[in-house]
Tab-separated table of C-alpha atoms and ligand atoms in Angstrom:
chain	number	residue	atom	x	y	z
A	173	UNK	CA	26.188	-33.401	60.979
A	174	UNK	CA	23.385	-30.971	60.166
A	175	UNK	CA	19.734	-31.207	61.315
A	176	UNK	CA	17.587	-30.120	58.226
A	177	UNK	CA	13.851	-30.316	58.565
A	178	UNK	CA	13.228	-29.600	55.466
A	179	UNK	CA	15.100	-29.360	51.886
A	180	UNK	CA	14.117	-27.759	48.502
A	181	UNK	CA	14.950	-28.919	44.988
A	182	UNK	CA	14.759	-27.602	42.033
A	183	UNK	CA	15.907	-28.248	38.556
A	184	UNK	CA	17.030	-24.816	36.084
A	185	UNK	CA	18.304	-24.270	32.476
A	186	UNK	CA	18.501	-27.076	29.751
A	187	UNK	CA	15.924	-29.723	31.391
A	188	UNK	CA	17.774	-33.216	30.587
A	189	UNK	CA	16.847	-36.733	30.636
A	190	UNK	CA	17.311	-38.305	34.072
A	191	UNK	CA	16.738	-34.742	36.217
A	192	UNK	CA	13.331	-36.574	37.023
A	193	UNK	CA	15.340	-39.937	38.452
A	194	UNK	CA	17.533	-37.874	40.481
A	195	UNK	CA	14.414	-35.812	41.929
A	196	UNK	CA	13.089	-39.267	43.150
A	197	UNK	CA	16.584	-40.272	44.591
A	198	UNK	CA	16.910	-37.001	46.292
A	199	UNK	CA	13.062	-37.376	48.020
A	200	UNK	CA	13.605	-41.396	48.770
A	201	UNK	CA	17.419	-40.382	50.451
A	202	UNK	CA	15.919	-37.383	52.594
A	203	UNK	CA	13.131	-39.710	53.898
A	204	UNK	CA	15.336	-42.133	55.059
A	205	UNK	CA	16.974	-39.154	57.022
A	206	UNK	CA	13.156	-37.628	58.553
A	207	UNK	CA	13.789	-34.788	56.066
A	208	UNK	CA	10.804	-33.225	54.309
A	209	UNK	CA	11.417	-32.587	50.456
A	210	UNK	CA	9.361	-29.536	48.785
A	211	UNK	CA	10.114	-29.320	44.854
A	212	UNK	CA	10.603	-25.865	43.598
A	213	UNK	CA	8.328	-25.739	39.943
A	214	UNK	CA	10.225	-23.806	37.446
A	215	UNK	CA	14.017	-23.617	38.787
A	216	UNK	CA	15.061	-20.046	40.606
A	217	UNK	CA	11.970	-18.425	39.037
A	218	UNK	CA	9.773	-20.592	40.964
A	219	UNK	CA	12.048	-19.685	44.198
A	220	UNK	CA	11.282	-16.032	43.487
A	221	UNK	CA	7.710	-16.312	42.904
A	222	UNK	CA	7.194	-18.698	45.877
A	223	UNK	CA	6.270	-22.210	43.462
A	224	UNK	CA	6.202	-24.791	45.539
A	225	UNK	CA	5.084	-28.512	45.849
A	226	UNK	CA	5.069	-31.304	48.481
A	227	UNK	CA	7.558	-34.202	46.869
A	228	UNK	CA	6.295	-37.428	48.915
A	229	UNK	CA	7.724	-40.585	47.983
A	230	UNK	CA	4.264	-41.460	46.589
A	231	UNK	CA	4.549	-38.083	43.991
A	232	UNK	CA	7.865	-38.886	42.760
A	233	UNK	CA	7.518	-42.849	42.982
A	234	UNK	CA	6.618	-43.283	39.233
A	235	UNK	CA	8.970	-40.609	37.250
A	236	UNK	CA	11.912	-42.550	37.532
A	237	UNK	CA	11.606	-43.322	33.765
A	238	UNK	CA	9.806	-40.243	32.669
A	239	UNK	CA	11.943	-37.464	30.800
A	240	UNK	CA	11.845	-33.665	30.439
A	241	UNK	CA	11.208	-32.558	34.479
A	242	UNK	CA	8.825	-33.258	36.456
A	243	UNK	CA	9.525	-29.892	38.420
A	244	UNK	CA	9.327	-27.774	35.157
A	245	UNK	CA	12.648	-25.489	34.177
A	246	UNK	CA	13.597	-22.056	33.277
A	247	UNK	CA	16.362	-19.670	32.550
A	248	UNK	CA	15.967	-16.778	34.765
A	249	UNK	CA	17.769	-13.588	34.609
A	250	UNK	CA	16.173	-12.075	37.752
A	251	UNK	CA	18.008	-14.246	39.546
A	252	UNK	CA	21.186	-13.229	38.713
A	253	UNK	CA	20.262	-9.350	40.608
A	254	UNK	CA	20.889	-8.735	44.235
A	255	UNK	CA	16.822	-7.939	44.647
A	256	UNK	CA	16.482	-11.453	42.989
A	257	UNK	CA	17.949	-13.731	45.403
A	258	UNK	CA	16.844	-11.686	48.370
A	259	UNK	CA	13.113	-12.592	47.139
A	260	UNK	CA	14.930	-16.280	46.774
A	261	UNK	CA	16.027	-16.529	50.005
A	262	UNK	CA	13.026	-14.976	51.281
A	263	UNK	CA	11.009	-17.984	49.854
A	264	UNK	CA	13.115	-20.588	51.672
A	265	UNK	CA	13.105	-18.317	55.149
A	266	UNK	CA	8.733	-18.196	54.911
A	267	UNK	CA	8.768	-21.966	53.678
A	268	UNK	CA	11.090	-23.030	56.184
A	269	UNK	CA	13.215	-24.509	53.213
A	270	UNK	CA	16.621	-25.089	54.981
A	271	UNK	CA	18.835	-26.292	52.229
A	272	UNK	CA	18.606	-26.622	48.504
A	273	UNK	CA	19.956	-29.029	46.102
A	274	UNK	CA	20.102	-27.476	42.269
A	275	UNK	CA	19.778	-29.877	38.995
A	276	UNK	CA	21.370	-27.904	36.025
A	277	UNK	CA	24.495	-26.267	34.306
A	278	UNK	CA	26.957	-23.970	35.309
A	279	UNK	CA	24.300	-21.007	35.516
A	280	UNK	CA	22.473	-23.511	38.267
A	281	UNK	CA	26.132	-23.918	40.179
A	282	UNK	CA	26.120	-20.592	40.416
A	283	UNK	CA	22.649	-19.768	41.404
A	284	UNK	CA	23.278	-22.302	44.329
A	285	UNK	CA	26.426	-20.322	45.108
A	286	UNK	CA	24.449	-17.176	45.875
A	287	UNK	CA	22.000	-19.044	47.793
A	288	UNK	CA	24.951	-20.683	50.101
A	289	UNK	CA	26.672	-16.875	50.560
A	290	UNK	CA	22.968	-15.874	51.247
A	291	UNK	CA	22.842	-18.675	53.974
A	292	UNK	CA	21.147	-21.167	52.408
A	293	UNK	CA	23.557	-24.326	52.186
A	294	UNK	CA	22.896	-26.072	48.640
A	295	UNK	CA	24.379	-28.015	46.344
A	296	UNK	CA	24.786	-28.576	42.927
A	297	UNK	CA	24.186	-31.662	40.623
A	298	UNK	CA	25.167	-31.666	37.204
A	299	UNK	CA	22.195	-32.354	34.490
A	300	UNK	CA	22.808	-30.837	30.828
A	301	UNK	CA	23.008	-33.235	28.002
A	302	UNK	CA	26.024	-31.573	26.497
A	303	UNK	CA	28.189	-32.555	29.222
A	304	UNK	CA	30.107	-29.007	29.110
A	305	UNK	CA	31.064	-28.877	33.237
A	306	UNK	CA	34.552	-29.329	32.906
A	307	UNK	CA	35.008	-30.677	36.825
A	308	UNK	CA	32.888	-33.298	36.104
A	309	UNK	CA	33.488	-36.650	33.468
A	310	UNK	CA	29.604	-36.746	32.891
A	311	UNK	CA	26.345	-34.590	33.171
A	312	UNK	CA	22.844	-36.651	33.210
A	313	UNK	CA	21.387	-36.485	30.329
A	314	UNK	CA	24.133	-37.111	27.712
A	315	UNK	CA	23.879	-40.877	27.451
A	316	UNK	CA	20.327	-40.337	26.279
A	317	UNK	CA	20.581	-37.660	24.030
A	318	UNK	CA	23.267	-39.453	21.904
A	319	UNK	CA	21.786	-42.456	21.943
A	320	UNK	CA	18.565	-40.200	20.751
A	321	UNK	CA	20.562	-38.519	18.140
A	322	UNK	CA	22.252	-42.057	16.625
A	323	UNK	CA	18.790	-43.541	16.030
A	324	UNK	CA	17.685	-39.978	14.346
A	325	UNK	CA	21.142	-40.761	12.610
A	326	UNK	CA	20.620	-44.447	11.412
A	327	UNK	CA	17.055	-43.213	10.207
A	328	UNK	CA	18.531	-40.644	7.907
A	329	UNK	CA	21.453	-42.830	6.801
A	330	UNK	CA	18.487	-45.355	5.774
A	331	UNK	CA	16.673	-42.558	3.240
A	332	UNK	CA	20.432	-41.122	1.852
A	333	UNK	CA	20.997	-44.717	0.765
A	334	UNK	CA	17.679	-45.212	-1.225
A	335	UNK	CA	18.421	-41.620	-2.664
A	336	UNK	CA	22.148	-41.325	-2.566
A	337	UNK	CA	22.849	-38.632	-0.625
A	338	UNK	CA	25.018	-37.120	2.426
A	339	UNK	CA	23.406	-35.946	5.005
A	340	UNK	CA	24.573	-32.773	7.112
A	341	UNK	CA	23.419	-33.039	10.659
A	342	UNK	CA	23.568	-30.545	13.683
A	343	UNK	CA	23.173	-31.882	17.196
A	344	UNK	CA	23.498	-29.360	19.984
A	345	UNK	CA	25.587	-29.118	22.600
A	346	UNK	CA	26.032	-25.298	23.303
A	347	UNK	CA	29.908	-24.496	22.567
A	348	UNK	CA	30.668	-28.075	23.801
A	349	UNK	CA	31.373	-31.100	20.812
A	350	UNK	CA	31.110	-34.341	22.758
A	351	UNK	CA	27.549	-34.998	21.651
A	352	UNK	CA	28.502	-34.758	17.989
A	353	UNK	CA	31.397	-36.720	18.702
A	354	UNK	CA	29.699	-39.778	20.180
A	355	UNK	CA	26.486	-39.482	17.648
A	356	UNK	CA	29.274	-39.121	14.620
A	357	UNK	CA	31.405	-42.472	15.918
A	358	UNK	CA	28.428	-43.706	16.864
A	359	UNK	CA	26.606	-43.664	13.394
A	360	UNK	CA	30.232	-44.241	11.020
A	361	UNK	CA	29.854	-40.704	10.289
A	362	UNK	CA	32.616	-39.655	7.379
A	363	UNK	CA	33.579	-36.305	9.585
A	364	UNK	CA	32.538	-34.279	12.670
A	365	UNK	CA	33.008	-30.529	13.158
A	366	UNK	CA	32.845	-29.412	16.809
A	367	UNK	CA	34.616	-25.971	17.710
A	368	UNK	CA	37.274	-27.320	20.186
A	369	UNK	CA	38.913	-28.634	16.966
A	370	UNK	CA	39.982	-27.239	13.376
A	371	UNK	CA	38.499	-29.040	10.491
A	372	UNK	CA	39.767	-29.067	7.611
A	373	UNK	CA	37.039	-28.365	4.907
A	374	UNK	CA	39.058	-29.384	2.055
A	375	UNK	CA	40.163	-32.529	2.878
A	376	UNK	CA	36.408	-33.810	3.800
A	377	UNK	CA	34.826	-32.615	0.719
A	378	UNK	CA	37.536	-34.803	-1.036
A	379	UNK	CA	36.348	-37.660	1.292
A	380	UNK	CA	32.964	-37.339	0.383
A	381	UNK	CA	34.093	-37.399	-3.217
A	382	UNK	CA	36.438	-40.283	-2.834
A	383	UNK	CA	33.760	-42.150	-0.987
A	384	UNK	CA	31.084	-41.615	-3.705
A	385	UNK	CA	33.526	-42.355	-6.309
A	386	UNK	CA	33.797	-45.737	-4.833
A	387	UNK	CA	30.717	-46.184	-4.638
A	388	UNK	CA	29.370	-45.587	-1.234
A	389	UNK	CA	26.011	-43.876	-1.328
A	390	UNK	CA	25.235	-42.404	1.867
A	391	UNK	CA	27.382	-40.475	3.946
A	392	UNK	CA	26.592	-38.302	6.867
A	393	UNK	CA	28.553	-35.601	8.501
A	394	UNK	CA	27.655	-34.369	12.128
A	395	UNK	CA	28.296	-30.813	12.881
A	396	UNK	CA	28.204	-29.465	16.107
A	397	UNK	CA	25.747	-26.427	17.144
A	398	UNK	CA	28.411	-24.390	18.590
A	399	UNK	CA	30.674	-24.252	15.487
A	400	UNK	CA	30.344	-20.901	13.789
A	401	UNK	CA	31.584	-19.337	10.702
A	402	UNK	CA	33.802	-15.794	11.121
A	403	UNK	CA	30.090	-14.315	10.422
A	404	UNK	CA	28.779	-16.252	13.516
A	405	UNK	CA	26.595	-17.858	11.876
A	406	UNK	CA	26.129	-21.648	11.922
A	407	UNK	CA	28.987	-23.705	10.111
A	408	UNK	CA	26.979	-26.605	9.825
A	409	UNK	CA	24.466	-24.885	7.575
A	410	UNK	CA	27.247	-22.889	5.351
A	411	UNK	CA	29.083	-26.475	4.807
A	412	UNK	CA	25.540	-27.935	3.653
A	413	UNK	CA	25.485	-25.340	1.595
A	414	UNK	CA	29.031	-25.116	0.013
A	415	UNK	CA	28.939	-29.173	-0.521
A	416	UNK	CA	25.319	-28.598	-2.397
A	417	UNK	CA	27.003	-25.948	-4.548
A	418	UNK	CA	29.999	-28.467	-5.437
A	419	UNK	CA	27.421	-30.890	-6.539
A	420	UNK	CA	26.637	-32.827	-3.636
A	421	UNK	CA	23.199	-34.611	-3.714
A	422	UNK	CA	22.654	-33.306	0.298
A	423	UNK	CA	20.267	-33.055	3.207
A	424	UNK	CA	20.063	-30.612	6.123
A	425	UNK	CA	18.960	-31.953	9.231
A	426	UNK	CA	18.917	-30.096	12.798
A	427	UNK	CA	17.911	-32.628	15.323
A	428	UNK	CA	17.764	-29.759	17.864
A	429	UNK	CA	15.421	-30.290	21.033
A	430	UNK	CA	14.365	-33.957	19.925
A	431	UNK	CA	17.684	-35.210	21.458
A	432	UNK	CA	16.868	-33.192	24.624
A	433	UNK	CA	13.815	-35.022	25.406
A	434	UNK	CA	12.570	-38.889	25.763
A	435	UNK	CA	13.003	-41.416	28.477
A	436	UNK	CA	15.897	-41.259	30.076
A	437	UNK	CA	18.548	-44.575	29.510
A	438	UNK	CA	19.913	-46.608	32.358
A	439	UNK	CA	23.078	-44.889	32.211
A	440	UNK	CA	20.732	-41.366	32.987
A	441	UNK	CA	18.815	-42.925	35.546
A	442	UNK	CA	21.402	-44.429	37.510
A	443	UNK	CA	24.087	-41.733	37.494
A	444	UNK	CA	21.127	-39.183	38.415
A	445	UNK	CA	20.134	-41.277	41.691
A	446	UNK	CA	23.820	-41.882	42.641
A	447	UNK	CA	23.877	-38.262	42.486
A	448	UNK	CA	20.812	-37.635	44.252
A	449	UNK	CA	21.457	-39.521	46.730
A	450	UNK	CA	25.193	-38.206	47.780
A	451	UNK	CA	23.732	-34.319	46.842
A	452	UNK	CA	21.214	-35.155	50.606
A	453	UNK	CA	24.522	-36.960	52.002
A	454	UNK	CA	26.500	-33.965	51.786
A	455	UNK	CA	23.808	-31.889	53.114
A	456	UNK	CA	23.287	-34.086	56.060
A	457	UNK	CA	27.285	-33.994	56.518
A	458	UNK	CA	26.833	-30.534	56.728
A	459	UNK	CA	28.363	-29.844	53.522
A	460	UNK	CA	27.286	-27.341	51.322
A	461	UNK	CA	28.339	-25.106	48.186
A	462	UNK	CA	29.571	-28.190	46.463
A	463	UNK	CA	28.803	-29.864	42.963
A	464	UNK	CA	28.294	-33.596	42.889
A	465	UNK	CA	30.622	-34.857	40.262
A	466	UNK	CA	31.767	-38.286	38.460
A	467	UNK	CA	35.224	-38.557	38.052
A	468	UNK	CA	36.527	-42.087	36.594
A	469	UNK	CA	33.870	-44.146	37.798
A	470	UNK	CA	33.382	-42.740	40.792
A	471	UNK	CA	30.772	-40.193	42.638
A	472	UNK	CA	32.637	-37.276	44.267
A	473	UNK	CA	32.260	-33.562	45.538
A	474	UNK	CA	33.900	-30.786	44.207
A	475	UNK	CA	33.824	-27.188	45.429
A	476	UNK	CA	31.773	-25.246	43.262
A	477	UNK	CA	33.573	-22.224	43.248
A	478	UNK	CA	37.070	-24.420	42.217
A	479	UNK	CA	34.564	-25.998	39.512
A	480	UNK	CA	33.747	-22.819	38.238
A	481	UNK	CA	36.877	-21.592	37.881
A	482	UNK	CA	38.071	-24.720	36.108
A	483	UNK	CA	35.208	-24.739	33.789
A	484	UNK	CA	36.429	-21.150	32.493
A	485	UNK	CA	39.996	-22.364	32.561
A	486	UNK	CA	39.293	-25.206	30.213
A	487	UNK	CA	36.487	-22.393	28.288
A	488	UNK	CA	39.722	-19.578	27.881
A	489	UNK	CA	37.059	-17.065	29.981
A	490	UNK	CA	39.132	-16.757	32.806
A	491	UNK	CA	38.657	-13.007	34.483
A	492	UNK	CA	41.214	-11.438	35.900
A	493	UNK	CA	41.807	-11.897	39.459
A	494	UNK	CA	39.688	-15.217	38.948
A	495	UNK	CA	42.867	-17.605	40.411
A	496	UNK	CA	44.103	-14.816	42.904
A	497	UNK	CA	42.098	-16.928	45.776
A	498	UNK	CA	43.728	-20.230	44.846
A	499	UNK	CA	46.621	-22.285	45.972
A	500	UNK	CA	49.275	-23.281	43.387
A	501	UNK	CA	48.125	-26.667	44.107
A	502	UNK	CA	44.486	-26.057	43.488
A	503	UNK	CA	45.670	-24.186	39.777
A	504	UNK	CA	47.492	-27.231	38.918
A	505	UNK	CA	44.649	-29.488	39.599
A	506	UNK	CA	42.730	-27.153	37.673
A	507	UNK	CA	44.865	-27.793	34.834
A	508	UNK	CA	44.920	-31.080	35.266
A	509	UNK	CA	41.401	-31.191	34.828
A	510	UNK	CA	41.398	-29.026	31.773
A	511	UNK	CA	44.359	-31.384	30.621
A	512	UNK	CA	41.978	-34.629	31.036
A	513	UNK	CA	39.053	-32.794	29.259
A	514	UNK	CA	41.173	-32.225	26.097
A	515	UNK	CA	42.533	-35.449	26.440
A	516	UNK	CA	39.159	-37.084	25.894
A	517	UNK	CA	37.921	-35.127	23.508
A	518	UNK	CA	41.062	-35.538	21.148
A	519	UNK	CA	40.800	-39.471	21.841
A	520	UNK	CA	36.903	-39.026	21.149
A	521	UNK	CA	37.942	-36.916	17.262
A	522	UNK	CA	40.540	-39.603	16.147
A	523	UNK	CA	38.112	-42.032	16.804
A	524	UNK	CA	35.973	-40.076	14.585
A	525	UNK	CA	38.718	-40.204	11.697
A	526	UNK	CA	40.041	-43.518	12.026
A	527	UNK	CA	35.997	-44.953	11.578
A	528	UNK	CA	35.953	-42.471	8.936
A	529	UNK	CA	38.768	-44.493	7.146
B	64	LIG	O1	22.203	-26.574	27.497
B	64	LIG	C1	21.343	-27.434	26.868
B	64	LIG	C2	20.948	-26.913	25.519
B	64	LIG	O2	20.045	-27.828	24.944
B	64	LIG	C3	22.098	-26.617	24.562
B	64	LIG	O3	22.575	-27.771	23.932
B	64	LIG	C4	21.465	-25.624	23.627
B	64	LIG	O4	22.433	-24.787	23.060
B	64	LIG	C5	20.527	-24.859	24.520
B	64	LIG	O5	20.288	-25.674	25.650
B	64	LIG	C6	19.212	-24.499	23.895
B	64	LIG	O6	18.498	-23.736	24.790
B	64	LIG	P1	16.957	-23.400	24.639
B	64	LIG	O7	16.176	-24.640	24.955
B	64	LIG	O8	16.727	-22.326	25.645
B	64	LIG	O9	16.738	-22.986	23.228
């Protein structure tokens, strides 16, 4: 057991639907424990410059449905220098901040790894709405973004069937295709291009022409964000493009940051305050340099280091000497994570193509 006084949190990167719920759980859980919370405005920049708020449980006791973050977000490069976290760690030392618990992507995991090496124990929960942390089966803030970019979907697929059209829709997701892939079964789309996957071109231009020659008037494809062509530029607009220049009566849309934003679902808010709550747990265990993951159901822990690793396993961006510091048995259940990650998303495509049929 460790005796914290007091705890910072902050939330960094992408904000997400449901970062605001598992604020709340984190301030409720450290009550319960006597710990003070103090929110950190603006992720790691606000550590550096020293942005800090009292969380009561009075603050936080309405923002359980609220989206975006309460605690404001940024991406911050200074962080990632030596003088950076020293001004970091600084903050915590003249605040009396004892621990830290970090709301964000992999660039927050690691931010709250360089705060533990620095001495201040933290740990990592996972909120991005493209799901893209490869030790974990979910990241808050997906379930509301696709349910965000369906409706967005279902509006469009109203319009194409007055006008008879196909609509060509990018969702983001960063280099990671689930969201597309849940929006496109989600919405009967006729095809979804994400980069883990090859598409073949050819063969869905023919759909669209088979499915207009029968008589079917709207049809939408869903393209992820992180799918580029050789140039590097988007593939979603050069297939718009090529489709309008066979003929194709078509649309563009880029839902971009609308699916970011909006009140979180239950799904968001729940997950987030499970994870809240075990992110103090851990702390008061005396655990620390972990991520807070869901792995079939389930809340676990995961060493953030190991998840790191595994993320860039499952990304092809392993360094070398990246696995020197591992057990063959910790590799293998890296790969075994990678191995479940493909798994899903290849179940998650040929759902895609047999709705598509
Ligand atoms: O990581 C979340 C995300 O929304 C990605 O899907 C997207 O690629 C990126 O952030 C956009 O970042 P920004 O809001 O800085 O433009």
């Amino acid at each position: 057991m460790a005796t914290f006084r007091k705890i910072g949190v902050l939330t960094s990167g992408g904000d997400a639907p449901g970062m605001n719920a598992c604020v709340k759980a984190v301030v409720h859980r450290a009550k319960e424990q006597g710990i003070e919370v103090v929110g950190i405005n603006g992720g790691y920049a606000g550590l550096i410059k020293g942005d800090l708020v009292d969380l009561t449980s009075e603050k936080v006791a309405n923002i359980i449905g609220e989206g975006g973050t309460v605690l404001y977000t940024s991406r911050c490069p200074e962080f990632k220098t030596e003088e950076g976290i020293g001004t970091a760690v600084k903050t915590c030392r003249d605040n009396g901040i004892d621990a830290l618990i970090c709301i964000g992507g992999d660039g927050t995991f690691r931010g709250a790894t360089d705060m533990t090496f620095h001495g201040v124990p933290s740990i990592g929960v996972p909120g991005t709405i493209d799901n893209d942390i490869t030790a974990t089966d979910y990241t808050i803030g997906l379930d509301t973004s696709i349910n965000t970019a369906a409706r967005l979907i279902d509006n469009l697929r109203d319009t194409n069937e007055s006008h008879d059209r196909c609509g060509v829709v990018e969702l983001m997701g960063n280099e990671c295709g689930q969201i597309a892939l849940y929006a496109a079964i989600a919405s009967g789309a006729v095809a979804c291009a994400i980069p883990e996957r090859p598409f073949d071109e050819d063969a869905v231009i023919r759909r669209i022409f088979a499915r207009r020659a029968a008589g079917t008037r709207s049809t939408i494809v869903v393209v992820a964000e992180g799918l580029k062509t050789p140039e590097g530029t988007p593939y979603s607009e050069a297939f718009y493009k090529k489709i309008k220049a066979l003929g194709i009566q078509a649309k563009f849309f880029r839902a971009a940051h609308v699916i970011r934003g909006g009140r979180p679902t239950v799904r968001d808010r729940v997950t987030a305050a499970r994870m809240g709550n075990r992110a103090v747990e851990c702390l008061v265990n005396g655990e620390s340099n972990l991520v807070v993951c869901e792995e079939d159901g389930k809340i676990t822990t995961m060493d953030i280091a190991f998840a790191l690793i595994a993320d860039r396993m499952y990304k092809n961006k392993l360094k070398e000497g990246d696995l020197d510091r591992f057990t063959p048995e910790q590799i293998d259940r890296m790969k075994a994570i990678c191995e479940k990650r493909r798994t899903e998303i290849a179940a998650l495509y040929a759902t895609v193509e047999h709705i598509a049929q």
